[in-house]
Amino acid sequence: MQALVTHPPPVTATPLFDTSALKHEHNIPSQFIWPHDEQPCAETPPELEVPPIDLEGFLSGDKAAMSRATTLVNEACKKHGFFLVVNHAIDSKLIAKAHEAMDHFFCKPYSQKQSALRKPGHHCGYASSFVGRFTSKLPWKETLSFRYSADDEDSNMVENYILDLMGTEFQEFGRVYQEYCTAMSNLSLGIMELLGMSLGVGRSYFREFFEGNDSIMRLNYYPPCQKPDLTLGTGPHCDPTSLTILHQDHVGGLEVFVDQKWYSIPPNPDAFVVNIGDTFMALSNGIYRSCLHRAVVNSQTPRKSLAFFLCPKGDKVISPPIELFNGIRSQRVYPDFTWTLLLEFTQKHYRADMKTLDTFTKWLENRSDEQLHGSKQYVKAIKAGKEKKRHDALPLDSIRSDQKDAKLKYLGFSWSYKI
Ligand SMILES: C=C1C[C@]23C[C@H]1CC[C@H]2[C@]1(C)CCC[C@@](C)(C(=O)O)[C@H]1[C@@H]3C(=O)O
Ligand SMILES: O=C(O)CCC(=O)C(=O)O
Ligand SMILES: [Fe+2]
């Protein structure tokens, strides 16, 4: 398992990588070169055949359209956690303005973008190739991330954040993304109705769960790279968040891992790419899969993508509705947790990849043992097999299927089995 704590190298040792400055460089710094088995395919992989979901049809209440949409979403989310949404009613002019605003920011000199620099351990702000955060397998991208809250009292959070960060020159930028994030939040609630229906828990369950969402908007800017077969714009990962609504520009580069192979997702300006994240996989009790995906770069053209990461309020307990572990799938797959804790895990302890949720579960258990019994020595003794666990919690894999009601309680999360 990867080291849980990634200490950034001492400031003096951190070489300054501005991927935009490196776009013509043929001699790529080694920190950007990925291990051979993770490097992108030499040829663009085949396109994934994904039937687009007609959201307007579903929301209209037309029985045939609703049935088709719920069936397609159920199949896609059980198989790979990815689908396309069309007829989404998002104004194409707003999408175009969001892409233009992005160019306005990323074309600024590095020194100006640096004023928005992400602070260590925090997810908001500007990052370039994540220098100082990771020491290898650096992503070939620049990003700008900020929070969006659907609560009324925070109705201008995005606009105010951007104004504070970048000044009045970016006032219009802030207005565009305030409007764009509000549109994404409303779109995601419609998709939550669809997911609720497709899982058989009703239209309102997940819609209500995410009404007051506290989400993340991320702008991805991928400069050209002269060694696109050795680097990655975004490495293979599952989003730790609940649902991602992504709009990619005309360039292409998003790839999804299905049936042990990578597939490319061709750009479609009229569609949003939607993928299930780790948190919704837990909310579905593992019935829907968190989508494994990555982004490749090219040697000619910058690529941009707008990613809206739907997240619940930080303190809501991530626990599946009982209907999802009271029948066919009789056991809980993941423990209760909060998004605040999982977000902290990805920002301070672990680089999100395709194993984040499993690693997080183990981290929670170890952390709870330490907290419960207050000693690292205890955990070390457990690991050395010198001591039995002094509480009724059993590791997930040792739960016997005949257990009627094993209550496993850890600090920070709890789960119970009703079999
Ligand atoms: C909560 C988040 C962490 C990341 C941004 C959002 C959702 C996706 C995550 C990420 C993109 C997964 C791949 C690794 C990562 C470090 C990245 O390449 O940006 C992740 C983001 C992050 O931790 O900043
Ligand atoms: O840029 C893309 O197409 C994908 C980006 C992504 O997966 C992410 O930001 O989580
Ligand atoms: Fe992602």
Short mmCIF file of C-alpha atoms and ligand atoms in Angstrom, two decimals:
data_model
loop_
_atom_site.label_atom_id
_atom_site.label_comp_id
_atom_site.label_asym_id
_atom_site.label_seq_id
_atom_site.Cartn_x
_atom_site.Cartn_y
_atom_site.Cartn_z
CA MET A 1 0.00 0.00 0.00
CA GLN A 2 1.23 3.43 -0.88
CA ALA A 3 2.71 5.53 1.92
CA LEU A 4 -0.21 7.14 3.66
CA VAL A 5 1.52 10.39 4.43
CA THR A 6 3.13 12.23 1.55
CA HIS A 7 5.45 14.85 2.96
CA PRO A 8 6.20 17.46 0.29
CA PRO A 9 9.95 17.70 -0.43
CA PRO A 10 11.70 20.60 1.31
CA VAL A 11 10.92 23.82 -0.50
CA THR A 12 14.48 24.31 -1.65
CA ALA A 13 14.47 20.88 -3.29
CA THR A 14 11.24 21.38 -5.22
CA PRO A 15 12.06 22.13 -8.86
CA LEU A 16 9.61 24.61 -10.34
CA PHE A 17 7.54 22.78 -12.97
CA ASP A 18 5.24 24.95 -14.99
CA THR A 19 3.73 22.46 -17.42
CA SER A 20 2.75 25.32 -19.72
CA ALA A 21 6.42 26.34 -19.86
CA LEU A 22 7.41 22.74 -20.61
CA LYS A 23 4.99 22.29 -23.52
CA HIS A 24 7.75 22.49 -26.16
CA GLU A 25 10.31 20.55 -24.10
CA HIS A 26 11.36 17.16 -25.47
CA ASN A 27 13.45 16.36 -22.41
CA ILE A 28 10.63 15.69 -19.91
CA PRO A 29 11.61 15.83 -16.20
CA SER A 30 11.58 12.25 -14.85
CA GLN A 31 8.95 13.11 -12.22
CA PHE A 32 6.36 13.31 -15.03
CA ILE A 33 7.21 9.93 -16.54
CA TRP A 34 4.80 7.19 -15.40
CA PRO A 35 5.78 3.54 -14.81
CA HIS A 36 5.66 1.55 -18.03
CA ASP A 37 2.56 -0.45 -16.99
CA GLU A 38 0.62 2.78 -16.40
CA GLN A 39 1.70 4.64 -19.52
CA PRO A 40 -1.05 5.37 -22.06
CA CYS A 41 -1.57 3.14 -25.08
CA ALA A 42 0.52 4.18 -28.12
CA GLU A 43 -2.67 4.29 -30.25
CA THR A 44 -5.89 5.94 -29.12
CA PRO A 45 -7.98 3.08 -27.68
CA PRO A 46 -11.35 2.15 -29.23
CA GLU A 47 -14.33 4.35 -28.39
CA LEU A 48 -16.66 3.10 -25.66
CA GLU A 49 -20.21 2.52 -26.93
CA VAL A 50 -22.34 4.25 -24.30
CA PRO A 51 -26.04 4.91 -25.00
CA PRO A 52 -26.79 8.55 -24.06
CA ILE A 53 -29.43 9.01 -21.34
CA ASP A 54 -32.27 11.37 -22.29
CA LEU A 55 -32.68 13.32 -19.04
CA GLU A 56 -35.53 15.51 -20.28
CA GLY A 57 -37.45 12.36 -21.20
CA PHE A 58 -36.94 10.91 -17.73
CA LEU A 59 -37.87 14.12 -15.93
CA SER A 60 -40.95 14.64 -18.14
CA GLY A 61 -42.64 11.67 -16.47
CA ASP A 62 -43.14 9.87 -19.79
CA LYS A 63 -43.36 6.21 -18.66
CA ALA A 64 -41.46 4.74 -21.64
CA ALA A 65 -38.68 7.35 -21.39
CA MET A 66 -38.39 6.82 -17.62
CA SER A 67 -38.20 3.06 -18.01
CA ARG A 68 -35.53 3.31 -20.74
CA ALA A 69 -33.45 5.81 -18.73
CA THR A 70 -33.56 3.81 -15.47
CA THR A 71 -32.69 0.56 -17.26
CA LEU A 72 -29.73 2.11 -19.13
CA VAL A 73 -28.40 3.84 -15.99
CA ASN A 74 -28.75 0.69 -13.90
CA GLU A 75 -26.82 -1.41 -16.44
CA ALA A 76 -24.08 1.21 -16.92
CA CYS A 77 -23.56 1.90 -13.20
CA LYS A 78 -23.42 -1.78 -12.28
CA LYS A 79 -20.89 -2.44 -15.05
CA HIS A 80 -18.51 0.56 -15.01
CA GLY A 81 -20.14 3.58 -13.33
CA PHE A 82 -20.16 5.84 -16.40
CA PHE A 83 -22.83 7.26 -18.68
CA LEU A 84 -23.60 10.24 -20.94
CA VAL A 85 -26.51 12.65 -20.38
CA VAL A 86 -28.17 14.55 -23.26
CA ASN A 87 -31.23 16.81 -23.41
CA HIS A 88 -29.98 18.22 -20.10
CA ALA A 89 -31.42 21.75 -20.65
CA ILE A 90 -28.11 23.45 -19.73
CA ASP A 91 -27.69 26.58 -21.89
CA SER A 92 -24.95 25.97 -24.48
CA LYS A 93 -24.00 29.67 -24.20
CA LEU A 94 -23.25 29.18 -20.48
CA ILE A 95 -21.03 26.19 -21.29
CA ALA A 96 -19.21 28.22 -23.97
CA LYS A 97 -18.71 31.12 -21.52
CA ALA A 98 -17.28 28.70 -18.94
CA HIS A 99 -14.73 27.37 -21.44
CA GLU A 100 -13.79 30.92 -22.53
CA ALA A 101 -13.40 32.04 -18.89
CA MET A 102 -11.06 29.12 -18.32
CA ASP A 103 -8.76 30.30 -21.11
CA HIS A 104 -8.74 33.76 -19.51
CA PHE A 105 -7.31 32.29 -16.30
CA PHE A 106 -4.86 29.68 -17.58
CA CYS A 107 -3.29 31.99 -20.19
CA LYS A 108 -2.15 34.32 -17.36
CA PRO A 109 1.55 34.29 -16.42
CA TYR A 110 2.54 31.70 -13.79
CA SER A 111 3.32 34.50 -11.32
CA GLN A 112 -0.29 35.75 -11.49
CA LYS A 113 -1.78 32.24 -11.21
CA GLN A 114 0.48 31.61 -8.22
CA SER A 115 -1.51 34.17 -6.20
CA ALA A 116 -4.28 31.55 -6.22
CA LEU A 117 -1.92 28.74 -5.17
CA ARG A 118 -3.56 25.80 -3.36
CA LYS A 119 -2.44 25.63 0.30
CA PRO A 120 -1.03 22.24 1.42
CA GLY A 121 -3.79 19.97 2.69
CA HIS A 122 -6.57 22.06 1.12
CA HIS A 123 -8.44 21.24 -2.07
CA CYS A 124 -9.21 24.77 -3.29
CA GLY A 125 -6.92 26.98 -5.35
CA TYR A 126 -4.48 26.73 -8.26
CA ALA A 127 -2.09 23.83 -8.76
CA SER A 128 0.45 23.21 -11.50
CA SER A 129 1.44 19.57 -11.96
CA PHE A 130 1.03 19.19 -8.18
CA VAL A 131 4.65 20.03 -7.56
CA GLY A 132 5.35 19.96 -3.84
CA ARG A 133 2.41 17.66 -3.25
CA PHE A 134 3.63 14.53 -4.99
CA THR A 135 7.20 13.55 -5.80
CA SER A 136 6.60 11.18 -8.74
CA LYS A 137 4.00 10.36 -11.40
CA LEU A 138 3.21 14.08 -11.58
CA PRO A 139 0.06 14.84 -13.61
CA TRP A 140 0.63 16.91 -16.76
CA LYS A 141 -1.95 19.55 -15.97
CA GLU A 142 -2.78 22.78 -14.24
CA THR A 143 -5.96 22.94 -12.18
CA LEU A 144 -8.12 25.56 -10.45
CA SER A 145 -10.57 24.22 -7.86
CA PHE A 146 -13.12 25.97 -5.70
CA ARG A 147 -16.10 25.17 -3.46
CA TYR A 148 -19.76 25.55 -4.42
CA SER A 149 -22.49 25.47 -1.76
CA ALA A 150 -26.13 24.99 -2.75
CA ASP A 151 -27.30 26.61 0.49
CA ASP A 152 -29.13 29.88 -0.08
CA GLU A 153 -27.02 31.84 2.37
CA ASP A 154 -23.93 30.94 0.39
CA SER A 155 -25.49 31.97 -2.90
CA ASN A 156 -22.47 34.02 -4.02
CA MET A 157 -19.71 31.83 -2.57
CA VAL A 158 -17.98 31.21 -5.92
CA GLU A 159 -18.12 34.84 -7.05
CA ASN A 160 -16.77 36.11 -3.71
CA TYR A 161 -14.00 33.49 -3.57
CA ILE A 162 -12.74 34.31 -7.07
CA LEU A 163 -12.95 38.08 -6.40
CA ASP A 164 -10.92 37.72 -3.18
CA LEU A 165 -8.43 35.45 -4.91
CA MET A 166 -7.92 37.16 -8.26
CA GLY A 167 -9.33 40.70 -7.97
CA THR A 168 -11.83 42.63 -10.09
CA GLU A 169 -10.21 41.55 -13.38
CA PHE A 170 -11.89 38.16 -12.70
CA GLN A 171 -15.30 39.49 -11.62
CA GLU A 172 -16.96 38.18 -14.82
CA PHE A 173 -15.10 34.86 -14.38
CA GLY A 174 -16.62 34.54 -10.91
CA ARG A 175 -20.11 35.39 -12.16
CA VAL A 176 -19.88 32.81 -14.97
CA TYR A 177 -18.82 30.03 -12.60
CA GLN A 178 -21.38 30.99 -9.96
CA GLU A 179 -24.04 30.48 -12.67
CA TYR A 180 -22.35 27.36 -14.07
CA CYS A 181 -22.05 25.66 -10.65
CA THR A 182 -25.70 26.44 -9.84
CA ALA A 183 -26.70 24.84 -13.15
CA MET A 184 -24.51 21.79 -12.39
CA SER A 185 -25.98 21.45 -8.89
CA ASN A 186 -29.54 21.48 -10.29
CA LEU A 187 -28.57 19.03 -13.03
CA SER A 188 -27.01 16.69 -10.47
CA LEU A 189 -30.25 16.66 -8.41
CA GLY A 190 -32.16 15.57 -11.51
CA ILE A 191 -29.60 12.81 -12.04
CA MET A 192 -29.99 11.81 -8.38
CA GLU A 193 -33.72 11.31 -9.02
CA LEU A 194 -32.78 9.01 -11.89
CA LEU A 195 -30.24 7.10 -9.75
CA GLY A 196 -32.77 6.73 -6.92
CA MET A 197 -35.39 5.32 -9.28
CA SER A 198 -32.85 2.99 -10.93
CA LEU A 199 -31.83 1.58 -7.52
CA GLY A 200 -35.45 1.16 -6.44
CA VAL A 201 -35.31 3.61 -3.53
CA GLY A 202 -37.56 6.23 -5.17
CA ARG A 203 -37.00 9.60 -6.88
CA SER A 204 -36.64 11.71 -3.75
CA TYR A 205 -34.21 9.72 -1.55
CA PHE A 206 -30.88 10.78 -3.05
CA ARG A 207 -32.25 14.09 -4.32
CA GLU A 208 -33.01 15.10 -0.72
CA PHE A 209 -29.65 13.72 0.46
CA PHE A 210 -27.82 16.11 -1.90
CA GLU A 211 -30.19 19.13 -1.74
CA GLY A 212 -27.76 21.17 0.35
CA ASN A 213 -24.67 19.92 -1.44
CA ASP A 214 -21.24 21.39 -0.68
CA SER A 215 -19.48 20.53 -3.93
CA ILE A 216 -16.17 21.10 -5.73
CA MET A 217 -15.73 22.74 -9.15
CA ARG A 218 -12.47 21.88 -10.86
CA LEU A 219 -11.06 23.36 -14.07
CA ASN A 220 -8.53 21.06 -15.76
CA TYR A 221 -6.06 22.57 -18.22
CA TYR A 222 -3.74 20.13 -20.00
CA PRO A 223 -0.90 21.83 -21.95
CA PRO A 224 0.57 19.99 -24.95
CA CYS A 225 3.32 17.51 -24.03
CA GLN A 226 6.10 16.36 -26.38
CA LYS A 227 6.13 12.87 -24.83
CA PRO A 228 2.38 12.10 -24.56
CA ASP A 229 3.06 8.35 -24.49
CA LEU A 230 5.15 8.61 -21.30
CA THR A 231 3.01 11.04 -19.29
CA LEU A 232 -0.59 11.36 -18.07
CA GLY A 233 -2.78 14.44 -17.65
CA THR A 234 -4.64 12.73 -14.80
CA GLY A 235 -3.58 9.30 -13.64
CA PRO A 236 -5.88 6.27 -13.31
CA HIS A 237 -8.34 6.90 -10.48
CA CYS A 238 -11.87 6.74 -9.16
CA ASP A 239 -13.25 10.09 -8.04
CA PRO A 240 -13.62 9.94 -4.23
CA THR A 241 -16.64 12.26 -4.51
CA SER A 242 -20.27 11.21 -5.14
CA LEU A 243 -21.01 12.12 -8.76
CA THR A 244 -18.93 13.87 -11.41
CA ILE A 245 -20.50 15.93 -14.20
CA LEU A 246 -17.78 16.63 -16.73
CA HIS A 247 -17.77 18.68 -19.92
CA GLN A 248 -14.73 18.09 -22.10
CA ASP A 249 -13.73 20.40 -24.96
CA HIS A 250 -13.32 19.28 -28.58
CA VAL A 251 -9.83 17.83 -28.11
CA GLY A 252 -10.53 14.49 -26.41
CA GLY A 253 -8.39 12.58 -23.92
CA LEU A 254 -10.76 11.06 -21.37
CA GLU A 255 -10.44 7.27 -21.07
CA VAL A 256 -12.52 4.78 -19.04
CA PHE A 257 -11.43 1.30 -17.89
CA VAL A 258 -14.04 -1.35 -18.73
CA ASP A 259 -13.65 -5.16 -18.91
CA GLN A 260 -9.90 -4.87 -18.23
CA LYS A 261 -9.32 -2.49 -21.18
CA TRP A 262 -9.05 1.28 -21.68
CA TYR A 263 -11.63 2.94 -23.94
CA SER A 264 -11.63 6.52 -25.20
CA ILE A 265 -14.64 8.79 -24.73
CA PRO A 266 -15.05 10.96 -27.83
CA PRO A 267 -15.93 14.63 -27.18
CA ASN A 268 -19.61 15.46 -27.61
CA PRO A 269 -20.39 19.16 -26.97
CA ASP A 270 -24.09 18.38 -26.44
CA ALA A 271 -23.47 15.74 -23.76
CA PHE A 272 -22.21 15.75 -20.19
CA VAL A 273 -20.04 12.85 -19.12
CA VAL A 274 -21.34 11.55 -15.77
CA ASN A 275 -19.53 9.10 -13.52
CA ILE A 276 -20.21 7.50 -10.16
CA GLY A 277 -17.62 8.28 -7.46
CA ASP A 278 -16.49 6.36 -4.37
CA THR A 279 -18.94 8.10 -2.03
CA PHE A 280 -21.97 7.18 -4.12
CA MET A 281 -20.61 3.64 -4.52
CA ALA A 282 -20.75 3.44 -0.69
CA LEU A 283 -24.24 5.01 -0.65
CA SER A 284 -25.37 2.31 -3.09
CA ASN A 285 -23.81 -0.34 -0.81
CA GLY A 286 -21.44 -1.26 -3.60
CA ILE A 287 -24.20 -2.04 -6.11
CA TYR A 288 -23.05 0.82 -8.39
CA ARG A 289 -19.35 1.03 -9.26
CA SER A 290 -17.05 3.99 -8.91
CA CYS A 291 -15.75 4.60 -12.44
CA LEU A 292 -12.03 4.01 -13.09
CA HIS A 293 -10.82 6.63 -15.55
CA ARG A 294 -7.80 8.75 -16.60
CA ALA A 295 -6.93 11.63 -18.96
CA VAL A 296 -4.21 11.44 -21.62
CA VAL A 297 -2.46 14.42 -23.23
CA ASN A 298 -1.22 15.17 -26.76
CA SER A 299 1.74 16.95 -28.36
CA GLN A 300 -0.19 19.58 -30.35
CA THR A 301 -3.21 21.09 -28.62
CA PRO A 302 -4.08 22.16 -25.07
CA ARG A 303 -7.10 20.30 -23.68
CA LYS A 304 -9.64 21.57 -21.13
CA SER A 305 -12.31 19.88 -19.05
CA LEU A 306 -14.82 21.26 -16.55
CA ALA A 307 -15.46 18.83 -13.69
CA PHE A 308 -18.26 19.44 -11.17
CA PHE A 309 -17.81 17.06 -8.23
CA LEU A 310 -21.09 16.63 -6.32
CA CYS A 311 -20.46 16.21 -2.59
CA PRO A 312 -22.94 16.03 0.31
CA LYS A 313 -22.70 18.39 3.25
CA GLY A 314 -19.50 17.42 5.06
CA ASP A 315 -21.15 16.07 8.21
CA LYS A 316 -23.84 13.90 6.58
CA VAL A 317 -23.29 10.23 7.37
CA ILE A 318 -22.59 8.19 4.26
CA SER A 319 -24.80 5.15 4.87
CA PRO A 320 -26.87 3.29 2.25
CA PRO A 321 -30.69 3.14 2.56
CA ILE A 322 -31.75 -0.10 4.27
CA GLU A 323 -33.41 -1.34 1.06
CA LEU A 324 -29.91 -1.76 -0.37
CA PHE A 325 -28.69 -4.20 2.27
CA ASN A 326 -31.83 -5.98 3.31
CA GLY A 327 -32.42 -8.26 0.40
CA ILE A 328 -30.09 -9.62 -2.26
CA ARG A 329 -27.07 -7.90 -0.79
CA SER A 330 -27.55 -8.66 2.88
CA GLN A 331 -24.34 -7.17 4.28
CA ARG A 332 -22.94 -3.69 4.46
CA VAL A 333 -19.96 -3.36 2.14
CA TYR A 334 -18.46 -0.15 3.55
CA PRO A 335 -18.61 1.40 7.03
CA ASP A 336 -20.40 4.64 7.80
CA PHE A 337 -18.20 7.69 7.30
CA THR A 338 -18.50 11.38 6.50
CA TRP A 339 -17.38 13.12 3.32
CA THR A 340 -15.32 15.53 5.46
CA LEU A 341 -13.20 12.61 6.63
CA LEU A 342 -12.77 11.08 3.17
CA LEU A 343 -11.86 14.48 1.70
CA GLU A 344 -9.31 15.02 4.47
CA PHE A 345 -7.89 11.56 3.74
CA THR A 346 -7.34 12.45 0.06
CA GLN A 347 -5.87 15.87 0.81
CA LYS A 348 -3.59 15.04 3.74
CA HIS A 349 -2.86 11.33 3.77
CA TYR A 350 -3.40 9.55 0.46
CA ARG A 351 -3.27 10.32 -3.26
CA ALA A 352 -6.64 9.28 -4.66
CA ASP A 353 -6.33 6.34 -7.06
CA MET A 354 -8.41 3.20 -7.84
CA LYS A 355 -8.15 1.84 -4.28
CA THR A 356 -8.99 4.94 -2.26
CA LEU A 357 -12.18 3.70 -0.57
CA ASP A 358 -10.72 0.34 0.51
CA THR A 359 -7.57 2.04 1.81
CA PHE A 360 -9.69 4.65 3.57
CA THR A 361 -11.74 1.91 5.28
CA LYS A 362 -8.58 0.29 6.63
CA TRP A 363 -7.21 3.70 7.67
CA LEU A 364 -10.41 4.42 9.59
CA GLU A 365 -10.19 1.07 11.35
CA ASN A 366 -6.55 1.54 12.32
CA ARG A 367 -7.20 5.11 13.34
CA SER A 368 -10.14 4.01 15.45
CA ASP A 369 -8.11 1.30 17.14
CA GLU A 370 -5.53 3.90 18.02
CA GLN A 371 -8.23 6.29 19.21
CA LEU A 372 -10.18 3.56 21.03
CA HIS A 373 -7.13 2.23 22.76
CA GLY A 374 -5.01 5.30 22.56
CA SER A 375 -1.81 3.60 21.70
CA LYS A 376 0.22 3.03 18.60
CA GLN A 377 1.84 0.18 20.51
CA TYR A 378 -1.57 -1.55 20.65
CA VAL A 379 -2.00 -1.32 16.91
CA LYS A 380 1.57 -2.51 16.38
CA ALA A 381 0.91 -5.48 18.72
CA ILE A 382 -2.26 -6.32 16.80
CA LYS A 383 -0.41 -6.25 13.53
CA ALA A 384 2.29 -8.47 15.04
CA GLY A 385 -0.51 -10.85 16.12
CA LYS A 386 0.60 -10.54 19.74
CA GLU A 387 -2.74 -9.21 20.93
CA LYS A 388 -6.43 -9.87 20.19
CA LYS A 389 -8.52 -6.84 19.42
CA ARG A 390 -9.97 -5.61 22.70
CA HIS A 391 -13.35 -4.64 21.30
CA ASP A 392 -16.16 -6.44 19.54
CA ALA A 393 -15.21 -5.01 16.15
CA LEU A 394 -14.23 -7.65 13.66
CA PRO A 395 -12.41 -6.93 10.41
CA LEU A 396 -14.91 -6.87 7.58
CA ASP A 397 -13.57 -10.04 5.96
CA SER A 398 -14.04 -12.06 9.14
CA ILE A 399 -17.76 -11.38 9.46
CA ARG A 400 -19.56 -14.69 9.13
CA SER A 401 -22.61 -14.68 6.94
CA ASP A 402 -24.73 -16.31 9.68
CA GLN A 403 -24.25 -13.40 12.05
CA LYS A 404 -27.64 -11.96 12.86
CA ASP A 405 -26.74 -8.68 14.30
CA ALA A 406 -23.09 -7.83 14.72
CA LYS A 407 -22.72 -4.28 15.77
CA LEU A 408 -19.32 -2.96 14.85
CA LYS A 409 -18.70 0.37 16.39
CA TYR A 410 -15.61 2.49 15.77
CA LEU A 411 -15.05 6.09 16.58
CA GLY A 412 -15.96 8.15 13.54
CA PHE A 413 -18.11 5.54 11.93
CA SER A 414 -20.30 2.56 12.72
CA TRP A 415 -22.11 -0.03 10.75
CA SER A 416 -24.49 -2.80 11.69
CA TYR A 417 -25.48 -5.96 9.96
CA LYS A 418 -29.09 -6.96 9.63
CA ILE A 419 -28.88 -10.21 7.77
C1 LIG B 1 -11.87 15.33 -3.91
C2 LIG B 1 -11.09 15.39 -4.98
C3 LIG B 1 -9.65 15.00 -5.01
C4 LIG B 1 -9.30 15.11 -6.51
C5 LIG B 1 -10.22 16.21 -6.97
C6 LIG B 1 -11.53 15.83 -6.33
C7 LIG B 1 -12.11 14.60 -7.09
C8 LIG B 1 -11.05 13.89 -7.95
C9 LIG B 1 -9.68 13.79 -7.23
C10 LIG B 1 -8.48 13.50 -8.15
C11 LIG B 1 -8.63 14.21 -9.51
C12 LIG B 1 -8.26 11.98 -8.41
C13 LIG B 1 -6.90 11.75 -9.12
C14 LIG B 1 -5.75 12.28 -8.25
C15 LIG B 1 -5.91 13.79 -7.92
C16 LIG B 1 -4.78 14.15 -6.92
C17 LIG B 1 -5.64 14.64 -9.18
O1 LIG B 1 -5.01 14.16 -10.14
O2 LIG B 1 -6.05 15.83 -9.20
C18 LIG B 1 -7.29 13.99 -7.27
C19 LIG B 1 -7.81 15.37 -6.84
C20 LIG B 1 -7.00 15.99 -5.67
O3 LIG B 1 -6.72 15.30 -4.67
O4 LIG B 1 -6.68 17.19 -5.81
O1 LIG B 2 -10.05 15.78 -17.81
C1 LIG B 2 -10.74 14.75 -17.84
O2 LIG B 2 -11.33 14.36 -18.86
C2 LIG B 2 -10.88 13.92 -16.57
C3 LIG B 2 -10.48 14.68 -15.33
C4 LIG B 2 -10.78 13.88 -14.08
O3 LIG B 2 -10.98 12.68 -14.10
C5 LIG B 2 -10.83 14.57 -12.79
O4 LIG B 2 -10.53 15.79 -12.73
O5 LIG B 2 -11.20 13.86 -11.79
FE FE B 3 -11.80 11.96 -12.23
#
